[in-house]
Coordinates of C-alpha atoms in Angstrom, one line a residue:
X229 CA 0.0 0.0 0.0
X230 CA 1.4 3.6 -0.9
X231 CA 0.4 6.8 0.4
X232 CA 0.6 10.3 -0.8
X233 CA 3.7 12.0 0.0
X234 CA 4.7 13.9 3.0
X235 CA 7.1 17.0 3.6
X236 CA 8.7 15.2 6.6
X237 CA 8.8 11.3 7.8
X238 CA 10.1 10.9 11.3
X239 CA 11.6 7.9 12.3
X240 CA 11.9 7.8 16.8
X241 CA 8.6 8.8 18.7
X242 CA 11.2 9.9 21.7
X243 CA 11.1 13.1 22.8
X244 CA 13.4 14.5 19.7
X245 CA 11.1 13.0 17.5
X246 CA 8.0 14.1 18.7
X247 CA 9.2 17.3 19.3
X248 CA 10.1 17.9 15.6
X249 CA 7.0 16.3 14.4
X250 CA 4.7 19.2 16.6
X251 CA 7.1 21.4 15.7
X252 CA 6.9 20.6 11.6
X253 CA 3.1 20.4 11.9
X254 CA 2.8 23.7 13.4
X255 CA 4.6 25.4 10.5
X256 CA 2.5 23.9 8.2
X257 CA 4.1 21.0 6.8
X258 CA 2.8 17.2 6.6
X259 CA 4.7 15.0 8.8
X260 CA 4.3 11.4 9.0
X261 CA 6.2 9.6 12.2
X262 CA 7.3 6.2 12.8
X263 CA 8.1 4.4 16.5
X264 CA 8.9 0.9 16.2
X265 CA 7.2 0.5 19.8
X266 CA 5.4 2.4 22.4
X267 CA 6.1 6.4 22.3
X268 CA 8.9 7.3 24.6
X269 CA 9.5 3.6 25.2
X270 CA 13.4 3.8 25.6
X271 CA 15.7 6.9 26.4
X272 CA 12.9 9.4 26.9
X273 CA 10.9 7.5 29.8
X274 CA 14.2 7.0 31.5
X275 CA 15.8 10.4 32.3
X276 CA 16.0 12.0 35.8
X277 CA 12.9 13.7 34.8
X278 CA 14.1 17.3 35.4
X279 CA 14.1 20.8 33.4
X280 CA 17.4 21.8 34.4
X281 CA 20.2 23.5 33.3
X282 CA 22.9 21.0 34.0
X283 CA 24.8 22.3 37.2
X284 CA 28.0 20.3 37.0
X285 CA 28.3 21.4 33.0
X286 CA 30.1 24.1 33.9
X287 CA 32.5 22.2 35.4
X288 CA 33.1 21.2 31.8
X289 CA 32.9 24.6 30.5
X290 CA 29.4 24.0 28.6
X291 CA 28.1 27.6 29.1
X292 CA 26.0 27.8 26.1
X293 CA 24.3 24.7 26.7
X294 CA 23.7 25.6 30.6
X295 CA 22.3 28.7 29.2
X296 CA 19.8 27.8 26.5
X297 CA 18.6 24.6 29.2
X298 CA 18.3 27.5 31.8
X299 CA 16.4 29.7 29.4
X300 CA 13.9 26.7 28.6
X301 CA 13.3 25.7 32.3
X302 CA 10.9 28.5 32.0
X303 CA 9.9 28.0 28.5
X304 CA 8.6 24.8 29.2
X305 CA 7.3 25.5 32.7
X306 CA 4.6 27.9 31.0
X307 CA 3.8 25.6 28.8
X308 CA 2.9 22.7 30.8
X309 CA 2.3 23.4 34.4
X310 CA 0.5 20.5 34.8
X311 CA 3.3 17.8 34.3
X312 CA 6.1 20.2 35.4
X313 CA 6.4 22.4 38.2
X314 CA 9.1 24.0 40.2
X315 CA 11.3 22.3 42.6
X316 CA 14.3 23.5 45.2
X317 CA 17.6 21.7 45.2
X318 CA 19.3 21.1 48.8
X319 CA 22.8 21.2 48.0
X320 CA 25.2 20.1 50.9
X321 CA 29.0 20.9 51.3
X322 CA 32.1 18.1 52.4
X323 CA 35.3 19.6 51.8
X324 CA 36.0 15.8 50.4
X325 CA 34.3 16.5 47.5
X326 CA 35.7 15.8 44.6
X327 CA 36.0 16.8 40.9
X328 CA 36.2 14.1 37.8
X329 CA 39.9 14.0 37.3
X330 CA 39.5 15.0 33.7
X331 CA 37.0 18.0 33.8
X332 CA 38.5 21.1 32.7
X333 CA 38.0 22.5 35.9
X334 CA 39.7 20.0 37.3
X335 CA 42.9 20.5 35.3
X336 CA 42.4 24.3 35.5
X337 CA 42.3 24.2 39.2
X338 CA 45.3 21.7 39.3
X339 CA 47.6 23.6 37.7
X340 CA 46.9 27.0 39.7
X341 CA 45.7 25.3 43.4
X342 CA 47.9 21.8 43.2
X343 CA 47.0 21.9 46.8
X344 CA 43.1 21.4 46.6
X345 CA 44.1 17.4 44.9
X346 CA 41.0 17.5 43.2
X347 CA 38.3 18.4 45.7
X348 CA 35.6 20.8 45.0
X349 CA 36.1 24.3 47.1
X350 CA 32.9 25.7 48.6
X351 CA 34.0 29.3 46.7
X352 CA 33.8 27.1 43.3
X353 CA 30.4 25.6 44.3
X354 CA 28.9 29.1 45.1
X355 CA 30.2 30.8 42.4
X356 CA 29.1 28.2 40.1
X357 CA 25.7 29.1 41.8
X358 CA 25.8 32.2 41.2
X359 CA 26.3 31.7 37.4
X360 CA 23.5 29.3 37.5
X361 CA 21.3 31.5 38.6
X362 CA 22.2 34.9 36.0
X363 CA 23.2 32.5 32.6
X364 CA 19.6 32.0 31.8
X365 CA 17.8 35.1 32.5
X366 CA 15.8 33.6 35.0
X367 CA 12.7 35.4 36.1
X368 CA 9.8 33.1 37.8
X369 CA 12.4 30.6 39.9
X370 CA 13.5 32.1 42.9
X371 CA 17.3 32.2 43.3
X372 CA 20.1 30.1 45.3
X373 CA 20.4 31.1 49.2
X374 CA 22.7 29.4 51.8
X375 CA 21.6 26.8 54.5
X376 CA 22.9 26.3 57.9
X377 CA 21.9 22.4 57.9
X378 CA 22.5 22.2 61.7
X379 CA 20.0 24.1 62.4
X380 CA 17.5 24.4 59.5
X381 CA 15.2 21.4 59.3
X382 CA 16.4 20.8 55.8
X383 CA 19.6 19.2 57.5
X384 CA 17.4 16.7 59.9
X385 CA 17.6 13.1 57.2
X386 CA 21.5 13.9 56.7
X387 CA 24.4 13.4 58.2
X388 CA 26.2 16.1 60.2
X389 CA 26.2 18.8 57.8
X390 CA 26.4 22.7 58.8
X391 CA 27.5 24.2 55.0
X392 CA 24.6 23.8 52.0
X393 CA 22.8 25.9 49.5
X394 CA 19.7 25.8 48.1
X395 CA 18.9 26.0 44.5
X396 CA 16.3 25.9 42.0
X397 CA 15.3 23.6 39.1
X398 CA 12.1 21.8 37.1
X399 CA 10.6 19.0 37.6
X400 CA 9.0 16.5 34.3
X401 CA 6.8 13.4 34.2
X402 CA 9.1 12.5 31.1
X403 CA 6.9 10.0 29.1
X404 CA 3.9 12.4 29.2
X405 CA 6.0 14.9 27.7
X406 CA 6.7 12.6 25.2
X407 CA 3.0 11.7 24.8
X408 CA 1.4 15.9 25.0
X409 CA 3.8 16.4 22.2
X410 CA 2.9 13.7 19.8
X411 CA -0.9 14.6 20.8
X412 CA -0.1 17.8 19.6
X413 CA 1.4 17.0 16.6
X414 CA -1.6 14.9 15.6
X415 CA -3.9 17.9 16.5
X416 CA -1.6 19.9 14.1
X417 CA -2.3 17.0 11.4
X418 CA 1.1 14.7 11.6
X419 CA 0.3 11.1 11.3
X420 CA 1.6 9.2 14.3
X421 CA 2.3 5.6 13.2
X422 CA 3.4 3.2 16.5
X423 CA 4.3 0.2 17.2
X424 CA 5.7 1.0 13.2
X425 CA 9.1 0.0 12.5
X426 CA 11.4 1.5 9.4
X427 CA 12.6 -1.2 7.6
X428 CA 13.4 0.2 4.5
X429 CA 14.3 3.9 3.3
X430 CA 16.3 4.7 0.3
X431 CA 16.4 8.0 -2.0
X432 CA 14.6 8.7 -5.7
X433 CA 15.4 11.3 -7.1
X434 CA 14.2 14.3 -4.7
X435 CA 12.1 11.8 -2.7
X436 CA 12.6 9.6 0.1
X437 CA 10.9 5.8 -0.7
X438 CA 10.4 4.4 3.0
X439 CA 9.3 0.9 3.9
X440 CA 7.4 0.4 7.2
X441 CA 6.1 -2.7 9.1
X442 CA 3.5 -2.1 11.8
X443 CA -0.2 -3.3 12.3
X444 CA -1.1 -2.7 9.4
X445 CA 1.1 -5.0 7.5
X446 CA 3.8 -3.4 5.0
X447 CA 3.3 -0.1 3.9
X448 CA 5.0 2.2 1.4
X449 CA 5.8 6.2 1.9
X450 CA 7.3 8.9 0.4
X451 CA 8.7 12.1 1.6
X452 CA 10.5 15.0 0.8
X453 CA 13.2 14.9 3.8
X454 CA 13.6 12.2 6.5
X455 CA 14.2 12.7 9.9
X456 CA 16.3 10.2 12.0
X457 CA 15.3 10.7 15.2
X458 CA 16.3 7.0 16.2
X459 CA 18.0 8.1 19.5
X460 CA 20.3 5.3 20.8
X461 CA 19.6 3.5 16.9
X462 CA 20.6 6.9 15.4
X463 CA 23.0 5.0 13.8
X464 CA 21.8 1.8 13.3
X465 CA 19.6 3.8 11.1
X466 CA 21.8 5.7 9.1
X467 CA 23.8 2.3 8.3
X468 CA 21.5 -0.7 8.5
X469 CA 18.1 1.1 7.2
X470 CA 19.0 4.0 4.9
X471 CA 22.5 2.1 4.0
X472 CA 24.3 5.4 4.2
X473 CA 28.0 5.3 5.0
X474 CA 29.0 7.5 7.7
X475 CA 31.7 8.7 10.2
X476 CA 29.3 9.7 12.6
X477 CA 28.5 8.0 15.5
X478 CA 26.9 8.1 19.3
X479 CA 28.6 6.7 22.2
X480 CA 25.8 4.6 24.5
X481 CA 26.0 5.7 28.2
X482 CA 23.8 3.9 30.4
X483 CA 21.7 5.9 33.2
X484 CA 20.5 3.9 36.0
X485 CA 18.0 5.1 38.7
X486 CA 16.5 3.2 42.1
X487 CA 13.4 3.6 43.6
X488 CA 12.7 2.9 47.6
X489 CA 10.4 3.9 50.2
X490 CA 10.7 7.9 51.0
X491 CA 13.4 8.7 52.9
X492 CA 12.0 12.1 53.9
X493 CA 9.3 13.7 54.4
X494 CA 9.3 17.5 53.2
X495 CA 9.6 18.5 49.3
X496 CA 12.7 19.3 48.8
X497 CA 15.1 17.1 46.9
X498 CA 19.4 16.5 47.2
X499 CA 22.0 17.2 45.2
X500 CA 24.6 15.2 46.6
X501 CA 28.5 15.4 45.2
X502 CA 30.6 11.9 45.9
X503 CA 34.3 11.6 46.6
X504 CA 34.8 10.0 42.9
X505 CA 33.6 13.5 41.0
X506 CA 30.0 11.9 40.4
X507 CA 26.4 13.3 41.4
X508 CA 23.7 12.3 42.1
X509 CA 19.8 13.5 43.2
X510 CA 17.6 12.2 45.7
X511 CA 14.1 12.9 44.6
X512 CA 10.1 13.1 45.8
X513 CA 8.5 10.6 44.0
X514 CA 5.1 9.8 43.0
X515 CA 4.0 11.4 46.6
X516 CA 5.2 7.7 48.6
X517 CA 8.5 7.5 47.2
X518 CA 12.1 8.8 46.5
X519 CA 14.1 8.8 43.3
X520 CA 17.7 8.3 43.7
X521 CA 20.2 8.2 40.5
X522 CA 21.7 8.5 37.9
X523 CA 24.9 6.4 37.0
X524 CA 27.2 7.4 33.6
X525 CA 28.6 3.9 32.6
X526 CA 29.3 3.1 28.7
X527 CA 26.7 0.5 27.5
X528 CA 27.8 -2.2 25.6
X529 CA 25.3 -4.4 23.5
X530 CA 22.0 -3.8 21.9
X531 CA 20.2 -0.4 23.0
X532 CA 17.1 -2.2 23.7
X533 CA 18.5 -4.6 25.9
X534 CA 19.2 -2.3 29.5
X535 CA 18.6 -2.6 32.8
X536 CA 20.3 -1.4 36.4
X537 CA 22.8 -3.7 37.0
X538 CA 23.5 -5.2 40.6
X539 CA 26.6 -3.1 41.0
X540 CA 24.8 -0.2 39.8
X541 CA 22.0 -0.2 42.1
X542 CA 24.5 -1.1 45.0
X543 CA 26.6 2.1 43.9
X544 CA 23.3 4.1 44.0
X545 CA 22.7 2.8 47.7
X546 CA 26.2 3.5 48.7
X547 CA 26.8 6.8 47.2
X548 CA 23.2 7.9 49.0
X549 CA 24.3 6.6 52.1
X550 CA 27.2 8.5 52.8
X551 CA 24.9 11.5 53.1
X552 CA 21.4 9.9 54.5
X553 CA 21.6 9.2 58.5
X554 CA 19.8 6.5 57.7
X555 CA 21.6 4.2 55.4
X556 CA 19.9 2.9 52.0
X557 CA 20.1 -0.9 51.4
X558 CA 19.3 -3.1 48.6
X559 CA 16.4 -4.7 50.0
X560 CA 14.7 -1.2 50.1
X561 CA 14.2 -1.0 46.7
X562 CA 10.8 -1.6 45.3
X563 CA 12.0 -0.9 41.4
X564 CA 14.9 0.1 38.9
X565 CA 14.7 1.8 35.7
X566 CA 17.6 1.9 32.8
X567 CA 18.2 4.0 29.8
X568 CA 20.6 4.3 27.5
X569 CA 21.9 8.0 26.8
X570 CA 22.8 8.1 22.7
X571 CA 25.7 10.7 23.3
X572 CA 27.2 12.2 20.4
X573 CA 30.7 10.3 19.7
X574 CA 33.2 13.4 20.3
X575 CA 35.9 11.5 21.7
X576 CA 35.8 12.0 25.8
X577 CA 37.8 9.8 27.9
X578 CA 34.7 9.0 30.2
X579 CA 31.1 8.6 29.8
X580 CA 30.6 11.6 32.2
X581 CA 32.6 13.9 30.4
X582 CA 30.9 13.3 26.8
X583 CA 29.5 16.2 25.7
X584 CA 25.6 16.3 26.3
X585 CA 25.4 19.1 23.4
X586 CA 23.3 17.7 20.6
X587 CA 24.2 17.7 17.0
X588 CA 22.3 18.1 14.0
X589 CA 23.8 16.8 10.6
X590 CA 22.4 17.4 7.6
X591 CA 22.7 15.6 4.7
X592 CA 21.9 17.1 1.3
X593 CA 23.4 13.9 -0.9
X594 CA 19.8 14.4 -2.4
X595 CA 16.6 14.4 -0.7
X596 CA 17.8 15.6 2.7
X597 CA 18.3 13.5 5.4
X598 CA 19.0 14.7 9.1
X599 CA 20.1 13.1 11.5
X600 CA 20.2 13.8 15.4
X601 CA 22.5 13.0 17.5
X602 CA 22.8 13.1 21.5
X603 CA 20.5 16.0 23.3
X604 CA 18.4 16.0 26.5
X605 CA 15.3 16.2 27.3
X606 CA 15.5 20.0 28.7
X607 CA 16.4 21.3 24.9
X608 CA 14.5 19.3 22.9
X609 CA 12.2 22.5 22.0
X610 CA 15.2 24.1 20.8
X611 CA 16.6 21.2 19.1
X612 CA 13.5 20.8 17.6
X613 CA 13.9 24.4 16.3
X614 CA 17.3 23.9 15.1
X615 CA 16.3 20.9 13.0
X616 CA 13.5 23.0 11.3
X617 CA 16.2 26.0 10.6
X618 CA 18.4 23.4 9.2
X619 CA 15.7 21.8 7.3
X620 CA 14.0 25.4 6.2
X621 CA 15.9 25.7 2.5
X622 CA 13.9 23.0 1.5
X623 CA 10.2 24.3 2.7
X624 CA 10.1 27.7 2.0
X625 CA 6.7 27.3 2.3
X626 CA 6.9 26.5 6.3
X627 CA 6.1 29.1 8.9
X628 CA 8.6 30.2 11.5
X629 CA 8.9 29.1 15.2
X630 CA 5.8 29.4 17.2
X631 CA 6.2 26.7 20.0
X632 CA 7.9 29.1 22.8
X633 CA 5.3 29.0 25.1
X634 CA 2.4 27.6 23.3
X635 CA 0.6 25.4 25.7
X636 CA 0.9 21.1 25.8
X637 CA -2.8 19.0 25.7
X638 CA -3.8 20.1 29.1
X639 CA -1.3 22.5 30.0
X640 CA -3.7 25.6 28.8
X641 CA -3.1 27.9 32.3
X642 CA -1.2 30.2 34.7
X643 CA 2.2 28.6 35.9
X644 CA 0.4 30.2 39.1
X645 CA -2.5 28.5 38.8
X646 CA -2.4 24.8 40.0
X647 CA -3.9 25.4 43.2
X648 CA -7.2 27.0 41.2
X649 CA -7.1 24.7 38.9
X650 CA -6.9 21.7 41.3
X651 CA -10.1 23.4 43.8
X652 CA -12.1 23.4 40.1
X653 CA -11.6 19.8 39.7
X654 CA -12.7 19.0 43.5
X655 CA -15.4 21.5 43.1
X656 CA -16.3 19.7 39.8
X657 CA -15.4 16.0 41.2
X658 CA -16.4 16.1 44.9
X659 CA -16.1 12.6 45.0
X660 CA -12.5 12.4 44.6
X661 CA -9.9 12.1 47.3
X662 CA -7.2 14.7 47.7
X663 CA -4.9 12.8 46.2
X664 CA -6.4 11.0 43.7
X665 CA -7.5 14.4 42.3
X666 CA -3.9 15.6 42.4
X667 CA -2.4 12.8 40.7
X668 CA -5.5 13.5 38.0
X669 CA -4.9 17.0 37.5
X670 CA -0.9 16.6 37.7
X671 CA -1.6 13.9 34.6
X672 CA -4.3 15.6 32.8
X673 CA -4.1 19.7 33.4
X674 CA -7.4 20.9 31.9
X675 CA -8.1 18.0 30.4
X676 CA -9.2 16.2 33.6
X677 CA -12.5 17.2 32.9
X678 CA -12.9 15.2 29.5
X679 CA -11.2 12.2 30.9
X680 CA -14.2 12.4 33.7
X681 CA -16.8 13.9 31.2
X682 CA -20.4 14.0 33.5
X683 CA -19.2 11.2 35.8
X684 CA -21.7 12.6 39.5
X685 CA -20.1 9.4 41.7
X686 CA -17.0 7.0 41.3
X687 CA -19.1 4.6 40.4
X688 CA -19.8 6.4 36.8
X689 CA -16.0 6.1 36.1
X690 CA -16.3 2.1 35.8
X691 CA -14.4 -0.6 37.2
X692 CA -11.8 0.5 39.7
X693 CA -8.4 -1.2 38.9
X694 CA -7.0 0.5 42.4
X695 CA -4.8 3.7 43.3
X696 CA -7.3 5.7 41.2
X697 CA -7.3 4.0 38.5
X698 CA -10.4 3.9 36.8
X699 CA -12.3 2.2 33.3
X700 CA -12.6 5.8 32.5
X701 CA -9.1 6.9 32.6
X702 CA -7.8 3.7 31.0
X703 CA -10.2 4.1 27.6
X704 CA -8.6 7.8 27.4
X705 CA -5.3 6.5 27.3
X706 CA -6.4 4.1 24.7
X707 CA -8.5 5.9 22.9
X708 CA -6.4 9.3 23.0
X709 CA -3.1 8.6 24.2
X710 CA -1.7 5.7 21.8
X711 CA -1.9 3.3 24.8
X712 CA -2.1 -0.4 24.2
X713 CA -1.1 -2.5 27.0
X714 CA -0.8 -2.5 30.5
X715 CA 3.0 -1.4 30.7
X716 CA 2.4 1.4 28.0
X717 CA -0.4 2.8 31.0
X718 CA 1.2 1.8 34.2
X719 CA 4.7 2.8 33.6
X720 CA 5.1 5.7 30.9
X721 CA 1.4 7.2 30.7
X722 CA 1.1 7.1 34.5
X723 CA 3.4 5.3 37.3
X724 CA 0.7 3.6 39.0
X725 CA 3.0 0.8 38.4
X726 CA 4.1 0.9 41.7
X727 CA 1.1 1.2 43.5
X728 CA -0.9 -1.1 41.8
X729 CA -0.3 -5.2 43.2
X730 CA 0.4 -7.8 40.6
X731 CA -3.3 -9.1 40.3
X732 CA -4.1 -5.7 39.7
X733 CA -1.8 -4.8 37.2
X734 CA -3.0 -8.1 35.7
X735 CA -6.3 -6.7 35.6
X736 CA -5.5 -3.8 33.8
X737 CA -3.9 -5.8 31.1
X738 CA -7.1 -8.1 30.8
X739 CA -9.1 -5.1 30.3
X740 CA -6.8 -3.5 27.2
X741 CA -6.8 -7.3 25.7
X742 CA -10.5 -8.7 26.3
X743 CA -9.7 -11.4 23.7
X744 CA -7.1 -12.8 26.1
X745 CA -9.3 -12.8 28.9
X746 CA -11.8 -14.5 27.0
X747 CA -9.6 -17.2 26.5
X748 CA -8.3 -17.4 30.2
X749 CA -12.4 -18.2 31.0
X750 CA -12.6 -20.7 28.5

């Protein structure tokens, strides 16, 4: 089966991918994507899941990335409020803390203060504060201050500490991103093909001729320019699918995270600095819960195959405990998520110190092909951007940049106006608890009140699959959200996941596949 042709096709529905498609469709070109699985089913559903500017960049003297991922905290903060909010940073000092051996700081500070051996001054910490807080222009996050941890309450889960600071960065529910994007690119009039995989793509003349495999059997397209989006198969891509020779490549760097119990019980979360040059975050999470990662180790093998290792997740308890008064075991953790980082191949020594810069390469051999390489999840509006400009001699037609601001499915209010917004949908819902209507409004935004439509009880929501979880909600993911099983709901639409018990997660699967549980009865 052919179809007509299309400006763009987009192979990846990550966050890049999605974020070019919306982008694309808002300008007025056709755009056809292509995920070979869920959306945001690899890298982009395994970040941090923070807007931030990248505070230990500048140890590596990245200043104009830390200042355009500054300048989009707020960016995207307007334009979703729902699934991203402000959050402060707790920051405490050791003078044993240590600097990556092969940071330019680290040489810099070698040669002038061979004393120091490599550990972190509290002068360097607050001046790097100080530039974290002017690089981006920032005007609605309020600013770094100092802590006395031995006496301010922020200090009581810790270890003696009496030196810390204070900061200020963004939280994201990652995978919705991922999702509000693609939504909005449909809205806009892209086609978003999943569970689709590119098998095929070769040039015609000023066309591209691309083969895809998904539900609907083998289908043929054609487009003007293709996208590689691919993410960690960026270049699997280029080689295997579009059989391209290239000298381009990403280096794989793995990012593990642990989930236990919360450790705390205020808002704030920890930046924590170890005595190898690493960091970590500790994290509020999913209101019962704390977040604790991220490792940098190079991945070898197939992107797709991941997870936290052993030693990773015992590194992760370790690292936390040498700040927590409280240790953190293994036992404690209730669940581990991997990702693989597709970093941009520029040569570093260590997976920490590759560049998290993204590049664009275009390639005008013919019908042009771009590629994108590395980025995070904090620029991809701007990387998004930058494709377009670098794809904008070929659509003269197109319209210029329009997403700065523009709201997200659901996002459509005041960065000031969650606690409004949230008293509407109790006023509206009486019959929800407090925090089922938070979790509600901090997945939906607005759109809360189509997912609940004239519901006057629980009851008229359907069958409750537990944690809030309702027949309702799940037929919106389906119906609206690209869902189609039980993991694409419980772990990347939502993380009810980990509220939910096995027989409950079971059910929820049953309901998205009734032909299986018509078979299980029979």
């Amino acid at each position: 089966m052919s179809s007509a042709t299309t400006d763009l096709f987009v192979i990846g529905g990550g966050i890049n991918g999605c974020g070019i498609a919306r982008d694309a469709a808002g300008r007025g070109l056709s755009v056809t994507l292509a995920e070979m699985g869920d959306l945001a089913q690899a890298t982009s559903s395994a970040s941090t899941k923070l807007f931030h500017g990248g505070l230990r960049y500048l140890e590596f003297f990245e200043f104009r990335l830390v200042r355009e991922a500054l300048e989009e905290r707020e960016t995207l903060l307007t334009a979703m409020p729902h699934i991203s909010w402000p959050m402060r940073f707790v920051l405490p000092y050791s003078p044993e803390m240590r600097f990556e051996s092969d940071t330019p700081t680290s040489r810099l500070l070698g040669l002038a203060m061979p004393w120091l051996r490599g550990r972190r001054p509290a002068w360097l910490i607050r001046l790097g504060l100080f530039l974290y807080d002017h690089l981006g222009g920032r005007k609605i996050l309020p600013g770094t201050r100092r802590l006395d941890l031995s006496r301010d309450p922020l200090g009581r889960p810790l270890k003696p500490f009496t030196l810390g600071w204070e900061y200020s960065d963004c939280w994201v529910q990652d995978a919705r991103l991922v999702v509000l994007n693609a939504r909005d690119a449909q809205a806009r009039g892209a086609t978003i093909l999943t569970r689709t995989r590119v098998t095929h793509a070769e040039r015609a003349g000023d066309l591209w001729h691309v083969t895809t495999e998904g539900p609907e059997g083998r289908r043929a397209h054609r487009a003007r320019a293709l996208v590689n989006a691919g993410g960690p198969w960026v270049e699997d891509v280029i080689r295997n699918v579009a059989h391209i020779a290239t000298s381009e490549g990403v280096r794989l760097v793995r990012g593990s995270h642990i989930v236990v119990p919360k450790l705390y019980d205020h808002d704030r979360c920890y930046f924590f600095q170890g005595t190898d040059g690493r960091i970590i975050f500790a994290i509020p999470y999913e209101q019962d819960f704390t977040l604790i990662g991220t490792t940098d180790m190079d991945h070898q093998g197939p992107p797709g195959e991941v997870k936290c290792t052993d030693a990773e997740r015992d590194y992760l308890c370790q690292f936390a405990s040498a700040y927590f008064a409280k240790p953190v075991t293994p036992d404690q953790v209730v669940w581990t998520y991997s990702g693989v980082r597709p970093l941009y191949n520029d040569g570093a020594k260590s997976a920490t110190a590759a560049t998290r810069d993204y590049v664009l390469s275009l390639d005008a051999g013919g019908a042009p092909l771009l590629n994108v390489f590395g980025g995070k999840i904090t620029t991809y509006r701007r990387l998004a951007e930058g494709a377009l400009a670098k794809l904008a001699p070929f659509f003269p037609q197109a319209g210029g940049a329009w997403t700065a601001g523009v709201a997200l499915p659901g996002g459509d209010f005041p960065v000031d106006g969650v606690e409004a917004l949230l008293a509407r949908i109790q006023a509206r819902y009486p019959f929800l608890s407090p925090r089922v209507a938070l979790r509600l409004m901090r997945t939906h935004g607005t759109e809360t009140f189509a997912v609940l439509g004239n519901a006057q009880s629980w009851q008229d929501l359907g069958r409750d699959f537990g944690a809030g979880l309702t027949e309702a909600e799940l037929d919106w993911f389906r119906a609206r959200e690209f869902a189609c099983t039980a993991e694409d709901i419980l772990w990347r639409r939502t993380k009810l996941g980990l509220h939910l018990t096995p027989d409950q997660r079971a059910a929820v699967d049953r309901h998205l596949q009734p032909e299986r549980s018509m078979a299980a009865t029979t």
